[in-house]
Every structure is written in structure tokens, then in C-alpha cells.
Amino acid sequence: MTAVVDLLQAIEALRPHAAKAVEESFRLIIEGDSLNESIRAKLSHTLALSEQLEISPPTIWAADTNDRIDVDDLSGDDFDNSPWRLVLGKTPISEFLKARDDETTLVFFSVDGFHQWLKNWDPFLYPTGNIPDLANPTTVRVHGLSNGVGGPLLWVMPPEGEPPSIDEVILPEHADVHRLIHTNATKALRVCPKAYALTWGDLDSAETAPLVTLSASVFSACLVQELRCVDGIYEATLQGTKRLSLPLLDTSPAASSETLKRMIEAVSWVYDERPETRLGLLMDRLSIDIERGQSLSSGMEHHLSAALQQARDSYAFVILDRKDAYHKEIRELMKDMKSQADLYAQKVRDLVSSIARDALGILIFITFSFVARFDKDNFSELLGSAGLSVISKVLACYLILSLMIQSAAHFRDIALSDQESEKWLDVLQHYSSSDDKESRFLEPIKKRRNTFYFALAIAAFIYIMLAVCTWNLPSLIGWLISISSDGS
């Protein structure tokens, strides 16, 4: 770890001599105007530390001629007074700084470089290509950072920082957010609060202020009806007592840690249950309090606390007002459940009656068509006749065909019935929760469905056994006669 920190310090020592320094997610580019003895010494030290860590060394060029500068060149003055460029891949260094086995680790050589990266980072764009996905566990190591901050997935720490002990925070998945808000942009957008949640660390530090603002922008976007991107600028729509369209961010000071905590609290509350109702109550107050011309983040800075408190108070009254409607909806669910249960019960009874009908029909057909006419002297000849063999095979084919037709008809009928019930539930479910739908309807019906499948499997087994016996009917009768003769 010491050697890694020494390398970070050696890179940082080059910054005062750089005319330009760009820190990307997985690459560092430093450019200088004029190479001299002091810079050559620092570059040589950087290469030596890379060799000590056994990682790929940075690539150094003379910027005007694109000639490669190696260790031997740095010991002489052949390239002095020439512009120079250093490019360093960060991935080998990040492997030494992992805090979790399954994480993506990013490294920044200075707090300023980290801030510049945040300035160019769009938290709403769906990651593609070589862009790190912060929706997965990610640790950002920043050289020069005093204290770490982070949340469930994102940790931002100094190179030698220890992993924190994290309190669990219940936040929605991005799929839950997108079921509630509408996004409108030419590129795929994703609003993922878990990826940018900051729940521990020194959130009031100037070093982490840009990250807090970024996190606040994501959480504020979870509390709107529509998020759209127009010419690279994000705008939000609030549809409450009034309809407001306002920019997501402005040039106001960075969001405070208290505002971010309140936003996290609001998002957790809204998406806990009945998110459409809870978001609507929150929007009713915010759409009144936020003035036109304000940004969403600025408006929430001043009004979210009062709006959240009023929404919580109103929610209790809304639930009480909807109690009768809720019970009416549950009764409708129970009626639909009963009809579904009756359907499966009827299917089981149909299977039993079909088996009895087919078995009895074949028995009567054989008895009256053949057995009654069997002469004792010609019994063996009749058992070996081609007519009996053909009839038995035809009856066996009938049994298999009957099984196939019944199974297809039952499966199709049940599939259509389930689809209709699912659509009916989605239309009906305004006041009851998803848990009610699962526990009061889907679970009992699942037991009925399993019972039907079990009965169908038994029926299929019986049909197949009847078909086999009917197919081999002459041999089976002969075998039974021989056993009876041996017994007597």
C-alpha cells in the first residue's frame, strides 16, 4: 500500500509543472509546455515506482514530435524545452486499492481531478461502453481526500481509508422509479437512487460538496412526474395542485447535507407503499410552494421538509377516506378468486369424469362387441385374429388422442383465464397493495393450479396405462387366461 501511495504522490508532484491535466475514469493525461531537469527527475521517479509495483508504466511522449521518451532519454537533456505528454492507465493501480471483491474501483490523483470528473459526469445517462456503472458496488479512491463518504453502493475514500460500517437504508430500485416517473430524452436515461445515495461520512466538507449536489439532483429527480433532457439541460415537471416545468439544477450553492438527508427520507417514504398516492400528495404541496423560475433542487432546499410533513399527515386521512373503496375492491378480488378457484375445481372434475367415461366406454364396447360373441372353442383363434388387433390399436389411439385434446383444451382455457384475471387485477387495483394481490389472490390460486397440474399428471398416467393395455389387449387377455388356468 505504501508504494501505491508513493506513486500517487509522485503523479501529484507533476501537476504544478503541467499546463493541462485530465483525469478520466480509467486514464490520466498530463501535458506540459517545457521539459526540464526537475520534471525529468520526477518522471524517472514515477517510472521507477511503477516498476516497483510491477504494473504497466505511464507512456511519455514529446508532444511536438510524438517521439517516445523512455528511461534512458530522461537521464539526458535531449528533449529539454520540448512539450511533453504523460498518459497513465489507472486500472492496474486500482487493483491494489479494492475495498470489496465484487466492486469497480476508480482512482483519482487529486481532489481537483475528482471534482473535474464529477463536473463532466452525467448521473442520468445509462452507462455504455467503458463508462463505469455506479449501480454496482463502486469505490472511488481520491488522493488528498480527508474523510470518506458514501452509501450502500458508492464509497468515496482516501487511498488508505478503511471500509465503513454501513447502516441499511431502504431505497427503491431504478425499475421502481421508472414505473412512477416518465423520462423524455434522445438518449436512454436511468434514475437510480441507490447508485448515488450518501448516508455516511463527512457530507459537510467542501471536498465532497460537488458529490452531495450530484446525489441531491438524482434524488430530486425521483420525486417528479417527468424528467426530460432538452439541449443537454435537464428539466422536471411537477403535476400537483399546479403544473410546473422547471430546471433540475441551477447555479445556486451546493446542496446541503441536511437537504440530501431529507431527500433520501422523502424518496424512502414515497416508494415504500402506494407510491402514486404518496408522490401525488407531495407534489400537491411542492407545486404550490416552489415559485416559477426556481430550480427543482433550490425549491426542495426550502420547501421539501414542510411538504413531506404535510404529505405524511394527509396520507393518513386519504387512507381513511379510501377504506370503504378498499374493502369494495377486496370483495371484487375475492369474487374473481372464487371464479378462478371454481374453474380449477371444475377442470379436475372434468378430468375424473373423462377418465371414467373413456374407460367405461371401451369396456362396454369390447364386452358387447366381442366378448359376448366369443365361442369357447374359437377363443384362441379370436384372440389371434387381425380384426381384434386392429380394433384394440384404434381404441388405444383414441385414448391418446383424447388425452392430447383434453390437455390442450384445459391448458389453453386456463392460460386465457389467467391472462384475463391478471388484466382485471391490474385495472381493479387502485386501493389495495401489491401484497394484497399476492397474498389474497395469487397465492391461493397457485395452490389450486398446482392441484390441477397434479390431477392432470395422474390422469395422463392413467390414460397412458389404459392405452398400453388396450394396444396389447389380445396378449393381455391371453396372459390373464393363462394365469387363471395355472391357478385352477
Short mmCIF file of C-alpha atoms in Angstrom, two decimals:
data_model
loop_
_atom_site.label_atom_id
_atom_site.label_comp_id
_atom_site.label_asym_id
_atom_site.label_seq_id
_atom_site.Cartn_x
_atom_site.Cartn_y
_atom_site.Cartn_z
CA MET A 1 0.00 0.00 0.00
CA THR A 2 2.88 2.38 0.78
CA ALA A 3 4.31 2.01 -2.72
CA VAL A 4 0.90 2.79 -4.23
CA VAL A 5 0.58 5.94 -2.14
CA ASP A 6 4.12 6.93 -3.17
CA LEU A 7 3.10 6.57 -6.82
CA LEU A 8 0.02 8.72 -6.28
CA GLN A 9 2.19 11.36 -4.63
CA ALA A 10 4.72 11.20 -7.45
CA ILE A 11 1.97 11.80 -10.03
CA GLU A 12 0.57 14.64 -7.95
CA ALA A 13 4.04 16.21 -7.83
CA LEU A 14 3.92 16.59 -11.63
CA ARG A 15 0.75 18.71 -11.58
CA PRO A 16 2.46 22.06 -10.78
CA HIS A 17 4.51 21.59 -13.96
CA ALA A 18 1.50 20.68 -16.13
CA ALA A 19 -0.25 23.05 -18.49
CA LYS A 20 -3.16 20.60 -18.69
CA ALA A 21 -4.26 17.61 -16.63
CA VAL A 22 -7.28 15.50 -17.46
CA GLU A 23 -8.48 12.69 -15.20
CA GLU A 24 -10.85 10.25 -16.84
CA SER A 25 -12.44 7.22 -15.21
CA PHE A 26 -9.64 4.84 -16.19
CA ARG A 27 -6.92 7.12 -17.58
CA LEU A 28 -4.80 10.16 -16.62
CA ILE A 29 -3.39 12.60 -19.17
CA ILE A 30 -0.85 15.27 -18.15
CA GLU A 31 0.63 17.74 -20.61
CA GLY A 32 3.45 20.21 -20.02
CA ASP A 33 4.92 23.04 -22.08
CA SER A 34 8.62 22.51 -21.49
CA LEU A 35 10.60 19.53 -20.24
CA ASN A 36 13.47 20.31 -17.86
CA GLU A 37 15.76 18.61 -15.38
CA SER A 38 13.33 18.85 -12.46
CA ILE A 39 10.47 17.36 -14.44
CA ARG A 40 12.72 14.61 -15.82
CA ALA A 41 13.66 13.62 -12.28
CA LYS A 42 10.02 13.38 -11.25
CA LEU A 43 9.13 11.38 -14.35
CA SER A 44 12.01 8.99 -13.69
CA HIS A 45 10.78 8.55 -10.10
CA THR A 46 7.28 7.78 -11.40
CA LEU A 47 8.61 5.13 -13.78
CA ALA A 48 10.70 3.57 -11.00
CA LEU A 49 7.67 3.30 -8.70
CA SER A 50 5.62 1.71 -11.50
CA GLU A 51 8.37 -0.86 -11.99
CA GLN A 52 8.45 -1.50 -8.25
CA LEU A 53 4.69 -2.21 -8.27
CA GLU A 54 5.14 -4.39 -11.38
CA ILE A 55 2.45 -2.52 -13.31
CA SER A 56 2.43 -1.01 -16.78
CA PRO A 57 4.44 2.25 -16.62
CA PRO A 58 2.99 5.51 -17.94
CA THR A 59 3.70 6.38 -21.56
CA ILE A 60 5.66 9.61 -22.13
CA TRP A 61 5.95 11.47 -25.45
CA ALA A 62 7.49 14.60 -26.80
CA ALA A 63 4.26 16.38 -27.76
CA ASP A 64 5.70 18.28 -30.73
CA THR A 65 7.32 15.28 -32.47
CA ASN A 66 5.38 12.35 -30.93
CA ASP A 67 8.71 10.69 -30.13
CA ARG A 68 8.57 8.19 -27.28
CA ILE A 69 10.59 9.21 -24.20
CA ASP A 70 11.95 6.28 -22.21
CA VAL A 71 14.02 5.96 -19.03
CA ASP A 72 17.33 6.47 -20.84
CA ASP A 73 16.06 9.64 -22.50
CA LEU A 74 15.10 11.06 -19.12
CA SER A 75 18.69 10.76 -17.93
CA GLY A 76 19.83 13.20 -20.63
CA ASP A 77 18.73 16.61 -21.87
CA ASP A 78 17.87 15.68 -25.48
CA PHE A 79 14.21 16.58 -25.03
CA ASP A 80 14.64 19.59 -22.74
CA ASN A 81 12.48 22.61 -23.59
CA SER A 82 10.14 20.32 -25.60
CA PRO A 83 6.43 19.98 -24.75
CA TRP A 84 5.69 16.63 -23.15
CA ARG A 85 2.69 14.37 -22.50
CA LEU A 86 2.16 11.57 -19.98
CA VAL A 87 -0.65 9.00 -20.28
CA LEU A 88 -1.24 6.55 -17.42
CA GLY A 89 -3.81 3.75 -17.26
CA LYS A 90 -5.39 3.65 -13.80
CA THR A 91 -6.75 0.10 -13.78
CA PRO A 92 -3.52 -1.62 -12.57
CA ILE A 93 -3.27 0.87 -9.69
CA SER A 94 -6.91 0.43 -8.70
CA GLU A 95 -6.35 -3.34 -8.25
CA PHE A 96 -4.20 -2.52 -5.19
CA LEU A 97 -6.94 -0.35 -3.65
CA LYS A 98 -10.04 -2.57 -3.78
CA ALA A 99 -12.28 -2.42 -0.73
CA ARG A 100 -14.73 -5.12 -1.91
CA ASP A 101 -14.15 -8.21 -4.01
CA ASP A 102 -17.03 -7.54 -6.40
CA GLU A 103 -16.56 -3.80 -6.88
CA THR A 104 -15.36 -1.42 -9.57
CA THR A 105 -12.50 0.69 -8.22
CA LEU A 106 -11.71 4.16 -9.57
CA VAL A 107 -8.61 6.16 -8.67
CA PHE A 108 -8.09 9.93 -8.77
CA PHE A 109 -4.74 11.55 -8.09
CA SER A 110 -6.17 14.76 -6.64
CA VAL A 111 -9.37 16.21 -5.22
CA ASP A 112 -9.41 18.76 -8.05
CA GLY A 113 -9.21 15.95 -10.60
CA PHE A 114 -12.11 14.20 -8.89
CA HIS A 115 -14.16 17.41 -8.91
CA GLN A 116 -13.44 17.91 -12.61
CA TRP A 117 -14.60 14.35 -13.29
CA LEU A 118 -17.81 14.97 -11.34
CA LYS A 119 -18.41 18.17 -13.29
CA ASN A 120 -18.44 16.19 -16.55
CA TRP A 121 -20.32 13.20 -15.13
CA ASP A 122 -23.98 12.75 -16.08
CA PRO A 123 -25.74 10.65 -13.39
CA PHE A 124 -28.81 10.09 -15.58
CA LEU A 125 -27.22 8.63 -18.70
CA TYR A 126 -27.45 4.87 -18.97
CA PRO A 127 -23.82 3.62 -18.85
CA THR A 128 -22.49 2.10 -22.04
CA GLY A 129 -19.09 1.06 -23.32
CA ASN A 130 -16.23 1.96 -21.00
CA ILE A 131 -18.35 4.10 -18.66
CA PRO A 132 -18.38 2.70 -15.09
CA ASP A 133 -21.79 1.65 -13.81
CA LEU A 134 -22.29 3.10 -10.34
CA ALA A 135 -25.40 0.95 -9.89
CA ASN A 136 -22.92 -1.80 -8.99
CA PRO A 137 -20.64 -1.61 -5.94
CA THR A 138 -18.09 1.12 -6.67
CA THR A 139 -15.23 2.55 -4.61
CA VAL A 140 -13.59 5.83 -5.61
CA ARG A 141 -10.12 6.37 -4.11
CA VAL A 142 -9.12 10.06 -4.11
CA HIS A 143 -5.58 11.08 -3.20
CA GLY A 144 -5.71 14.08 -0.87
CA LEU A 145 -9.23 13.45 0.38
CA SER A 146 -9.52 13.99 4.13
CA ASN A 147 -12.56 11.89 5.00
CA GLY A 148 -14.63 9.31 3.21
CA VAL A 149 -18.32 9.49 2.30
CA GLY A 150 -20.69 7.05 0.68
CA GLY A 151 -23.81 4.94 0.81
CA PRO A 152 -24.94 1.38 0.10
CA LEU A 153 -23.10 1.08 -3.25
CA LEU A 154 -20.86 4.12 -3.73
CA TRP A 155 -17.87 4.68 -1.44
CA VAL A 156 -15.53 7.66 -1.85
CA MET A 157 -12.45 7.31 0.35
CA PRO A 158 -8.78 8.27 0.65
CA PRO A 159 -6.32 5.67 -0.71
CA GLU A 160 -5.66 4.33 2.78
CA GLY A 161 -9.23 4.66 4.06
CA GLU A 162 -10.84 1.68 5.75
CA PRO A 163 -14.24 0.31 4.64
CA PRO A 164 -17.05 1.77 6.81
CA SER A 165 -19.77 0.07 8.79
CA ILE A 166 -22.96 0.93 6.91
CA ASP A 167 -26.48 1.26 8.26
CA GLU A 168 -29.03 -0.29 5.94
CA VAL A 169 -31.17 2.21 4.03
CA ILE A 170 -34.28 1.06 2.17
CA LEU A 171 -34.28 2.70 -1.27
CA PRO A 172 -36.16 1.81 -4.46
CA GLU A 173 -34.59 0.10 -7.43
CA HIS A 174 -34.34 2.12 -10.62
CA ALA A 175 -37.09 -0.05 -12.16
CA ASP A 176 -39.47 1.05 -9.37
CA VAL A 177 -38.61 4.69 -10.02
CA HIS A 178 -39.22 4.37 -13.75
CA ARG A 179 -42.63 2.86 -13.13
CA LEU A 180 -43.57 6.15 -11.46
CA ILE A 181 -41.79 8.85 -13.45
CA HIS A 182 -41.65 9.42 -17.20
CA THR A 183 -38.34 10.15 -18.94
CA ASN A 184 -38.08 12.00 -22.23
CA ALA A 185 -34.72 12.30 -24.00
CA THR A 186 -32.94 11.25 -27.17
CA LYS A 187 -30.62 9.01 -25.12
CA ALA A 188 -31.57 6.28 -22.66
CA LEU A 189 -31.94 7.73 -19.16
CA ARG A 190 -31.80 5.95 -15.83
CA VAL A 191 -32.71 7.36 -12.42
CA CYS A 192 -31.02 5.12 -9.85
CA PRO A 193 -31.10 6.47 -6.27
CA LYS A 194 -29.18 3.54 -4.82
CA ALA A 195 -26.18 4.33 -7.02
CA TYR A 196 -25.79 7.88 -5.65
CA ALA A 197 -27.08 7.60 -2.09
CA LEU A 198 -24.77 9.18 0.50
CA THR A 199 -25.68 8.09 4.01
CA TRP A 200 -22.41 8.19 5.93
CA GLY A 201 -19.25 10.27 6.21
CA ASP A 202 -18.47 13.97 6.34
CA LEU A 203 -21.12 15.33 3.98
CA ASP A 204 -20.48 18.96 5.01
CA SER A 205 -16.91 19.02 3.75
CA ALA A 206 -16.01 21.28 0.81
CA GLU A 207 -14.18 18.29 -0.70
CA THR A 208 -17.42 16.32 -1.02
CA ALA A 209 -19.78 19.22 -1.82
CA PRO A 210 -19.94 18.52 -5.59
CA LEU A 211 -20.75 14.86 -4.88
CA VAL A 212 -23.51 15.86 -2.44
CA THR A 213 -25.01 18.15 -5.09
CA LEU A 214 -24.85 15.35 -7.66
CA SER A 215 -26.58 12.97 -5.25
CA ALA A 216 -29.26 15.56 -4.46
CA SER A 217 -30.01 16.02 -8.16
CA VAL A 218 -30.65 12.27 -8.54
CA PHE A 219 -32.91 12.09 -5.50
CA SER A 220 -34.86 15.18 -6.55
CA ALA A 221 -35.44 13.51 -9.94
CA CYS A 222 -37.10 10.59 -8.11
CA LEU A 223 -39.80 12.99 -6.85
CA VAL A 224 -41.17 14.33 -10.14
CA GLN A 225 -43.71 13.15 -12.69
CA GLU A 226 -41.49 13.73 -15.74
CA LEU A 227 -37.78 14.16 -16.38
CA ARG A 228 -36.65 15.34 -19.79
CA CYS A 229 -33.41 16.48 -21.36
CA VAL A 230 -33.54 19.48 -23.69
CA ASP A 231 -30.28 20.56 -25.34
CA GLY A 232 -28.29 18.86 -22.61
CA ILE A 233 -30.22 20.58 -19.79
CA TYR A 234 -32.48 18.55 -17.53
CA GLU A 235 -35.96 19.81 -16.78
CA ALA A 236 -38.56 18.39 -14.42
CA THR A 237 -42.34 18.52 -14.39
CA LEU A 238 -44.43 18.61 -11.22
CA GLN A 239 -48.11 17.78 -11.65
CA GLY A 240 -49.85 18.69 -8.42
CA THR A 241 -52.27 21.42 -7.50
CA LYS A 242 -50.42 23.38 -10.17
CA ARG A 243 -48.36 22.15 -13.09
CA LEU A 244 -44.75 23.34 -13.03
CA SER A 245 -41.94 22.85 -15.50
CA LEU A 246 -38.60 23.92 -14.09
CA PRO A 247 -34.88 23.20 -14.46
CA LEU A 248 -33.50 20.41 -12.33
CA LEU A 249 -30.37 22.36 -11.29
CA ASP A 250 -29.16 25.95 -11.40
CA THR A 251 -26.07 27.90 -10.39
CA SER A 252 -27.13 28.16 -6.75
CA PRO A 253 -24.76 27.00 -4.00
CA ALA A 254 -24.21 23.30 -3.49
CA ALA A 255 -26.94 21.32 -1.79
CA SER A 256 -26.53 20.94 1.95
CA SER A 257 -26.17 17.62 3.71
CA GLU A 258 -29.43 18.26 5.57
CA THR A 259 -31.30 18.73 2.29
CA LEU A 260 -29.84 15.50 0.94
CA LYS A 261 -30.85 13.61 4.08
CA ARG A 262 -34.38 14.98 3.75
CA MET A 263 -34.49 13.95 0.09
CA ILE A 264 -33.39 10.43 0.95
CA GLU A 265 -36.06 10.30 3.64
CA ALA A 266 -38.70 11.53 1.18
CA VAL A 267 -37.74 9.01 -1.51
CA SER A 268 -37.77 6.16 1.03
CA TRP A 269 -41.23 7.19 2.24
CA VAL A 270 -42.77 7.73 -1.21
CA TYR A 271 -41.64 4.40 -2.63
CA ASP A 272 -42.40 2.36 0.48
CA GLU A 273 -46.05 1.74 -0.47
CA ARG A 274 -48.66 3.20 -2.83
CA PRO A 275 -46.04 5.43 -4.47
CA GLU A 276 -48.55 7.06 -6.87
CA THR A 277 -50.67 8.30 -3.98
CA ARG A 278 -47.74 9.42 -1.86
CA LEU A 279 -45.99 11.22 -4.70
CA GLY A 280 -49.23 12.97 -5.62
CA LEU A 281 -49.63 14.28 -2.06
CA LEU A 282 -46.04 15.52 -2.03
CA MET A 283 -46.44 17.20 -5.42
CA ASP A 284 -49.62 18.99 -4.31
CA ARG A 285 -47.67 20.99 -1.75
CA LEU A 286 -44.43 21.41 -3.68
CA SER A 287 -46.21 22.66 -6.80
CA ILE A 288 -47.75 25.43 -4.68
CA ASP A 289 -44.63 26.40 -2.71
CA ILE A 290 -41.99 26.31 -5.46
CA GLU A 291 -42.03 29.53 -7.47
CA ARG A 292 -41.71 29.68 -11.22
CA GLY A 293 -38.14 30.41 -12.19
CA GLN A 294 -36.70 28.41 -9.32
CA SER A 295 -34.86 25.17 -9.97
CA LEU A 296 -36.19 21.95 -8.51
CA SER A 297 -33.14 21.50 -6.29
CA SER A 298 -33.43 25.05 -4.95
CA GLY A 299 -37.16 24.67 -4.35
CA MET A 300 -36.68 21.43 -2.45
CA GLU A 301 -33.92 23.05 -0.41
CA HIS A 302 -36.51 25.43 1.07
CA HIS A 303 -39.82 23.58 0.89
CA LEU A 304 -39.27 19.79 0.96
CA SER A 305 -39.36 19.48 4.75
CA ALA A 306 -42.78 21.13 5.09
CA ALA A 307 -44.14 19.33 2.02
CA LEU A 308 -43.05 15.93 3.34
CA GLN A 309 -44.64 16.56 6.73
CA GLN A 310 -47.93 17.64 5.16
CA ALA A 311 -47.90 14.66 2.79
CA ARG A 312 -47.45 12.28 5.71
CA ASP A 313 -50.31 13.90 7.62
CA SER A 314 -52.58 13.92 4.57
CA TYR A 315 -51.76 10.34 3.70
CA ALA A 316 -53.40 9.04 6.87
CA PHE A 317 -56.64 10.87 6.03
CA VAL A 318 -56.52 9.72 2.40
CA ILE A 319 -56.20 6.11 3.51
CA LEU A 320 -59.16 6.50 5.90
CA ASP A 321 -61.28 8.08 3.15
CA ARG A 322 -60.45 5.21 0.86
CA LYS A 323 -61.17 2.49 3.40
CA ASP A 324 -64.64 1.73 2.02
CA ALA A 325 -63.31 1.73 -1.53
CA TYR A 326 -60.51 -0.57 -0.42
CA HIS A 327 -62.93 -3.12 1.07
CA LYS A 328 -65.11 -2.94 -2.03
CA GLU A 329 -62.08 -3.67 -4.17
CA ILE A 330 -61.12 -6.60 -1.95
CA ARG A 331 -64.62 -8.03 -2.35
CA GLU A 332 -64.22 -7.81 -6.11
CA LEU A 333 -60.88 -9.56 -5.82
CA MET A 334 -62.45 -12.31 -3.74
CA LYS A 335 -65.20 -12.82 -6.33
CA ASP A 336 -62.64 -13.15 -9.08
CA MET A 337 -60.60 -15.50 -6.94
CA LYS A 338 -63.67 -17.68 -6.31
CA SER A 339 -64.42 -17.88 -10.03
CA GLN A 340 -60.82 -18.87 -10.69
CA ALA A 341 -60.90 -21.48 -7.93
CA ASP A 342 -64.16 -22.87 -9.34
CA LEU A 343 -62.54 -23.06 -12.76
CA TYR A 344 -59.66 -25.22 -11.49
CA ALA A 345 -62.01 -27.39 -9.43
CA GLN A 346 -64.23 -27.93 -12.48
CA LYS A 347 -61.17 -28.86 -14.56
CA VAL A 348 -60.22 -31.54 -12.03
CA ARG A 349 -63.78 -32.92 -12.04
CA ASP A 350 -63.77 -32.92 -15.86
CA LEU A 351 -60.56 -34.97 -15.87
CA VAL A 352 -62.03 -37.55 -13.49
CA SER A 353 -65.26 -37.86 -15.45
CA SER A 354 -63.35 -38.10 -18.76
CA ILE A 355 -61.23 -40.96 -17.48
CA ALA A 356 -64.29 -42.82 -16.15
CA ARG A 357 -66.21 -42.19 -19.39
CA ASP A 358 -63.45 -43.37 -21.71
CA ALA A 359 -62.54 -46.40 -19.61
CA LEU A 360 -66.20 -47.46 -19.22
CA GLY A 361 -66.91 -46.83 -22.90
CA ILE A 362 -64.03 -49.03 -24.02
CA LEU A 363 -65.04 -51.77 -21.57
CA ILE A 364 -68.66 -51.76 -22.77
CA PHE A 365 -67.58 -51.66 -26.42
CA ILE A 366 -65.30 -54.67 -26.03
CA THR A 367 -67.81 -56.57 -23.90
CA PHE A 368 -70.80 -56.21 -26.20
CA SER A 369 -68.91 -56.28 -29.49
CA PHE A 370 -66.54 -59.16 -28.87
CA VAL A 371 -66.69 -60.93 -25.55
CA ALA A 372 -70.39 -61.77 -25.86
CA ARG A 373 -69.70 -63.41 -29.22
CA PHE A 374 -66.61 -65.33 -28.20
CA ASP A 375 -67.09 -69.07 -28.62
CA LYS A 376 -65.09 -71.13 -26.21
CA ASP A 377 -63.78 -73.41 -28.95
CA ASN A 378 -62.71 -70.48 -31.12
CA PHE A 379 -61.44 -68.24 -28.29
CA SER A 380 -57.78 -68.71 -29.10
CA GLU A 381 -58.44 -68.07 -32.78
CA LEU A 382 -60.31 -64.83 -31.97
CA LEU A 383 -57.52 -63.59 -29.72
CA GLY A 384 -55.07 -64.02 -32.57
CA SER A 385 -57.32 -62.50 -35.21
CA ALA A 386 -56.28 -59.39 -37.14
CA GLY A 387 -59.64 -57.74 -36.51
CA LEU A 388 -59.25 -57.71 -32.74
CA SER A 389 -55.68 -56.44 -33.08
CA VAL A 390 -56.78 -53.55 -35.32
CA ILE A 391 -59.71 -52.62 -33.06
CA SER A 392 -57.51 -52.63 -29.93
CA LYS A 393 -54.92 -50.38 -31.60
CA VAL A 394 -57.62 -47.99 -32.82
CA LEU A 395 -59.03 -47.76 -29.29
CA ALA A 396 -55.53 -47.15 -27.87
CA CYS A 397 -55.00 -44.32 -30.38
CA TYR A 398 -58.37 -42.90 -29.38
CA LEU A 399 -57.27 -42.78 -25.72
CA ILE A 400 -54.03 -40.95 -26.55
CA LEU A 401 -55.88 -38.54 -28.85
CA SER A 402 -58.46 -37.92 -26.13
CA LEU A 403 -55.68 -37.14 -23.63
CA MET A 404 -53.99 -34.72 -26.03
CA ILE A 405 -57.17 -32.87 -26.94
CA GLN A 406 -58.29 -32.56 -23.31
CA SER A 407 -54.85 -31.39 -22.16
CA ALA A 408 -54.61 -28.79 -24.94
CA ALA A 409 -58.11 -27.51 -24.27
CA HIS A 410 -57.55 -27.29 -20.50
CA PHE A 411 -54.16 -25.58 -20.83
CA ARG A 412 -55.50 -23.04 -23.34
CA ASP A 413 -58.57 -22.33 -21.25
CA ILE A 414 -56.52 -21.84 -18.08
CA ALA A 415 -53.90 -19.65 -19.83
CA LEU A 416 -56.59 -17.34 -21.21
CA SER A 417 -58.37 -17.23 -17.87
CA ASP A 418 -55.14 -16.35 -16.03
CA GLN A 419 -54.35 -13.58 -18.52
CA GLU A 420 -57.83 -12.13 -18.14
CA SER A 421 -57.57 -12.27 -14.35
CA GLU A 422 -54.16 -10.54 -14.36
CA LYS A 423 -55.51 -7.72 -16.53
CA TRP A 424 -58.58 -7.45 -14.33
CA LEU A 425 -56.42 -7.24 -11.23
CA ASP A 426 -54.24 -4.51 -12.74
CA VAL A 427 -57.32 -2.47 -13.67
CA LEU A 428 -59.02 -3.03 -10.34
CA GLN A 429 -56.04 -2.49 -8.08
CA HIS A 430 -56.34 1.19 -7.17
CA TYR A 431 -56.58 0.98 -3.39
CA SER A 432 -55.16 -2.41 -2.49
CA SER A 433 -51.43 -3.01 -2.49
CA SER A 434 -49.31 -5.49 -4.36
CA ASP A 435 -49.02 -7.51 -1.15
CA ASP A 436 -52.81 -7.85 -1.04
CA LYS A 437 -52.82 -9.03 -4.62
CA GLU A 438 -50.13 -11.58 -3.86
CA SER A 439 -51.42 -12.94 -0.54
CA ARG A 440 -55.17 -12.79 -1.13
CA PHE A 441 -55.40 -13.83 -4.75
CA LEU A 442 -52.27 -15.17 -6.40
CA GLU A 443 -51.13 -17.47 -3.59
CA PRO A 444 -54.49 -19.31 -3.11
CA ILE A 445 -54.91 -19.64 -6.88
CA LYS A 446 -51.38 -21.02 -7.12
CA LYS A 447 -52.38 -23.87 -4.81
CA ARG A 448 -55.44 -24.61 -6.95
CA ARG A 449 -53.28 -24.52 -10.08
CA ASN A 450 -50.78 -26.97 -8.57
CA THR A 451 -53.63 -29.29 -7.61
CA PHE A 452 -54.91 -29.23 -11.20
CA TYR A 453 -51.44 -29.97 -12.61
CA PHE A 454 -51.09 -32.88 -10.18
CA ALA A 455 -54.51 -34.24 -11.22
CA LEU A 456 -53.60 -33.81 -14.88
CA ALA A 457 -50.36 -35.74 -14.38
CA ILE A 458 -52.26 -38.61 -12.72
CA ALA A 459 -54.88 -38.54 -15.49
CA ALA A 460 -52.15 -38.64 -18.14
CA PHE A 461 -50.54 -41.62 -16.41
CA ILE A 462 -53.90 -43.46 -16.28
CA TYR A 463 -54.65 -42.68 -19.93
CA ILE A 464 -51.23 -43.92 -21.00
CA MET A 465 -51.63 -47.14 -18.99
CA LEU A 466 -55.11 -47.69 -20.49
CA ALA A 467 -53.72 -47.05 -23.97
CA VAL A 468 -50.87 -49.53 -23.43
CA CYS A 469 -53.24 -52.18 -22.10
CA THR A 470 -55.71 -51.61 -24.96
CA TRP A 471 -52.95 -51.70 -27.58
CA ASN A 472 -51.81 -55.08 -26.22
CA LEU A 473 -55.34 -56.28 -25.42
CA PRO A 474 -55.11 -59.74 -27.13
CA SER A 475 -51.81 -60.52 -25.42
CA LEU A 476 -53.09 -59.18 -22.10
CA ILE A 477 -56.26 -61.34 -22.25
CA GLY A 478 -54.20 -64.39 -23.15
CA TRP A 479 -51.83 -63.71 -20.28
CA LEU A 480 -54.71 -63.35 -17.80
CA ILE A 481 -56.31 -66.59 -19.08
CA SER A 482 -53.03 -68.45 -18.66
CA ILE A 483 -52.63 -67.21 -15.10
CA SER A 484 -56.23 -68.19 -14.34
CA SER A 485 -55.66 -71.66 -15.82
CA ASP A 486 -52.47 -72.15 -13.85
CA GLY A 487 -54.22 -71.10 -10.65
CA SER A 488 -57.06 -73.50 -11.21
#
